[in-house]
Short mmCIF file of C-alpha atoms in Angstrom, two decimals:
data_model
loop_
_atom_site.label_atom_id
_atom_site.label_comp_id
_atom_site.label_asym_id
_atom_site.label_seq_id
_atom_site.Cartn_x
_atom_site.Cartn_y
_atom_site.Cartn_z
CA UNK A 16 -7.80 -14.38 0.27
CA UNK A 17 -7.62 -12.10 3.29
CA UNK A 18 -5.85 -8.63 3.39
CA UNK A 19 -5.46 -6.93 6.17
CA UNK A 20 -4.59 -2.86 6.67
CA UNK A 21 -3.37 -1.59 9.69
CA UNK A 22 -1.50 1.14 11.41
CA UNK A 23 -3.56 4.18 10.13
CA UNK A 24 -4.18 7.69 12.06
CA UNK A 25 -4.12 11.25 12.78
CA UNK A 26 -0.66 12.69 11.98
CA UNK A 27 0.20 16.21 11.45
CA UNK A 28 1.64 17.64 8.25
CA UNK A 29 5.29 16.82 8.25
CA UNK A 30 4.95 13.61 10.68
CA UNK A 31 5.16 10.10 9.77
CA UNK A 32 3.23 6.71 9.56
CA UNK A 33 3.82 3.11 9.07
CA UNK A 34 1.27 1.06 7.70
CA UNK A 35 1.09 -2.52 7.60
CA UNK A 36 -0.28 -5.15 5.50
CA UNK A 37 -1.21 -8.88 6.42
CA UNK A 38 -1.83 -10.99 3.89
CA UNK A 39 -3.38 -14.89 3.53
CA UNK A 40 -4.92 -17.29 1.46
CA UNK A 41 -2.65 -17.30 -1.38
CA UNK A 42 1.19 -17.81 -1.95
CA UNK A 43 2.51 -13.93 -1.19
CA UNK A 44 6.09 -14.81 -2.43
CA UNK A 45 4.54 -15.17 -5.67
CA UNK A 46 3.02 -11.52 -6.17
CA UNK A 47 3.94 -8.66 -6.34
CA UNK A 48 2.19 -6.54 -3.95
CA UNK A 49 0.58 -2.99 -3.88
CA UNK A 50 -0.82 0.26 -1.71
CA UNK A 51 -3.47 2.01 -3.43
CA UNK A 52 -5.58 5.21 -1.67
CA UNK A 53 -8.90 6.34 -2.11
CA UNK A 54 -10.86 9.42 -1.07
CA UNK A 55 -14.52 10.16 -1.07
CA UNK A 56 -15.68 10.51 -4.49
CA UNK A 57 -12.72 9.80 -6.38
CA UNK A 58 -11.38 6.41 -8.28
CA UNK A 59 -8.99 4.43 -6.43
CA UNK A 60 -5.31 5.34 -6.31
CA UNK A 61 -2.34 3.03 -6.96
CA UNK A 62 0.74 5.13 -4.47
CA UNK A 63 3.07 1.74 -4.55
CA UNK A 64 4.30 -1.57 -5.80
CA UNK A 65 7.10 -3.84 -4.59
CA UNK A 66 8.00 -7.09 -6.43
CA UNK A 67 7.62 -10.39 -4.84
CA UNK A 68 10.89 -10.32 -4.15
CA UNK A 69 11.01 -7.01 -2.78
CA UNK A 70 13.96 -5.88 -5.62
CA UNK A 71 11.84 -3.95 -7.22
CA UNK A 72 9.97 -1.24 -6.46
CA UNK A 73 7.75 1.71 -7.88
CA UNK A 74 5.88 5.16 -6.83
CA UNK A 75 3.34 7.26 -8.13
CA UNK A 76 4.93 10.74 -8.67
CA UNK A 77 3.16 12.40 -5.51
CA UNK A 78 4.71 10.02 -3.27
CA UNK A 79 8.28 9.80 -4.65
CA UNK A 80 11.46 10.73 -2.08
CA UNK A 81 8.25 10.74 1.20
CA UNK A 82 7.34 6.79 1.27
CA UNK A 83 8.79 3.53 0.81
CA UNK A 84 7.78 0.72 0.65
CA UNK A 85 8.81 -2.49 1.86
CA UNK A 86 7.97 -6.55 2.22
CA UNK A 87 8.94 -9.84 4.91
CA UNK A 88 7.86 -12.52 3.11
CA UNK A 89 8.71 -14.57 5.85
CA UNK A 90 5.66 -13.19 7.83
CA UNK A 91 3.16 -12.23 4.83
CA UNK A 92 3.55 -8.68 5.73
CA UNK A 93 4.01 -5.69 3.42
CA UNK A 94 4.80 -1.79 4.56
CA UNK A 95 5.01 1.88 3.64
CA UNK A 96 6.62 4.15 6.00
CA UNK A 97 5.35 7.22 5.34
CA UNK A 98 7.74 10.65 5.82
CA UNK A 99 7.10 13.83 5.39
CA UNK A 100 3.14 13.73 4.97
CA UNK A 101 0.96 16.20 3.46
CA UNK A 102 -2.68 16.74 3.59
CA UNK A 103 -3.71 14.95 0.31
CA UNK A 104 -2.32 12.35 1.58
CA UNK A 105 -5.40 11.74 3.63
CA UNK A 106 -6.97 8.66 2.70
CA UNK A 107 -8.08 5.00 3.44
CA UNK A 108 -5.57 2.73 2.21
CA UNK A 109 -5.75 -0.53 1.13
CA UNK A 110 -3.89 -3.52 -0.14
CA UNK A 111 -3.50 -5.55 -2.89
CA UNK A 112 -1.33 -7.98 -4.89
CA UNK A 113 -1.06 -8.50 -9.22
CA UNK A 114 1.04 -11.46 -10.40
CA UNK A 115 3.34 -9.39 -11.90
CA UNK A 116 5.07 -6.06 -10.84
CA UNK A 117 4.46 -4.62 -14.45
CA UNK A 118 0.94 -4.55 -14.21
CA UNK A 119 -0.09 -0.96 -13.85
CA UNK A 120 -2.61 -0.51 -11.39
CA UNK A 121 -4.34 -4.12 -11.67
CA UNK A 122 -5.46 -5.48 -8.72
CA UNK A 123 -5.76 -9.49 -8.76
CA UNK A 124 -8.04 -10.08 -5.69
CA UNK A 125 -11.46 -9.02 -5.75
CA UNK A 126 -11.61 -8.97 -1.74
CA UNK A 127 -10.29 -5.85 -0.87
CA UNK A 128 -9.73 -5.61 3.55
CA UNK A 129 -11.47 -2.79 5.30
CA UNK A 130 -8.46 -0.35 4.57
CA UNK A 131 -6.58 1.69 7.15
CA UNK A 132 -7.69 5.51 7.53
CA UNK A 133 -4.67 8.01 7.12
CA UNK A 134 -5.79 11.78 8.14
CA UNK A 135 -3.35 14.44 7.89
CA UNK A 136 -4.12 17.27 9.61
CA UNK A 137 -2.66 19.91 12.23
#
């Protein structure tokens, strides 16, 4: 399994990012997949889950009405576009995947990618 985070950076508060996540070694129409954040010090953050389809999806409440996110399952690839940013929502973000889209804040895959820093900052 290989998950790869991309499009990170410096934005200022108000601005926007897309982040992007390549996935491979397993069947990705068959999970549902997930953005989680983490900061220094703190546990790991579930922000978003889309089913495998991409019908369904789900926010934490921080998040809610700014991001979305999205799926192509014909290229492996999941997204969250990221609008109207705030500070705490500087982290490194990372992807995963759960069998099921009612699974909380499980994360299947053990190998989590490198992550993609997000800074938000004037």
């Amino acid at each position: 399994v290989q998950l790869v985070e991309s499009g990170g950076g410096l934005v200022q508060p108000g601005g926007s990012l897309r982040l992007s996540c390549v996935a491979s070694g397993f069947t990705f129409t068959n999970y549902a997949m997930k953005w989680f954040r983490q900061t220094p010090g703190k546990e790991r953050e579930l922000v978003a889950t889309i089913s495998d389809s991409g019908d369904s999806t789900a926010y934490t409440s921080s998040v809610k009405g700014r991001f979305t996110i999205s799926r192509d399952n014909s290229r492996n690839t999941m997204y969250v576009q990221m609008n109207s940013m705030k500070p705490e929502d500087t982290a490194v973000y990372y992807c995963n995947a759960a069998r099921t889209f009612f699974s909380g804040s499980r994360a299947d895959f053990n190998s989590w990618g490198q992550g993609t820093q997000v800074i938000v900052s004037s």
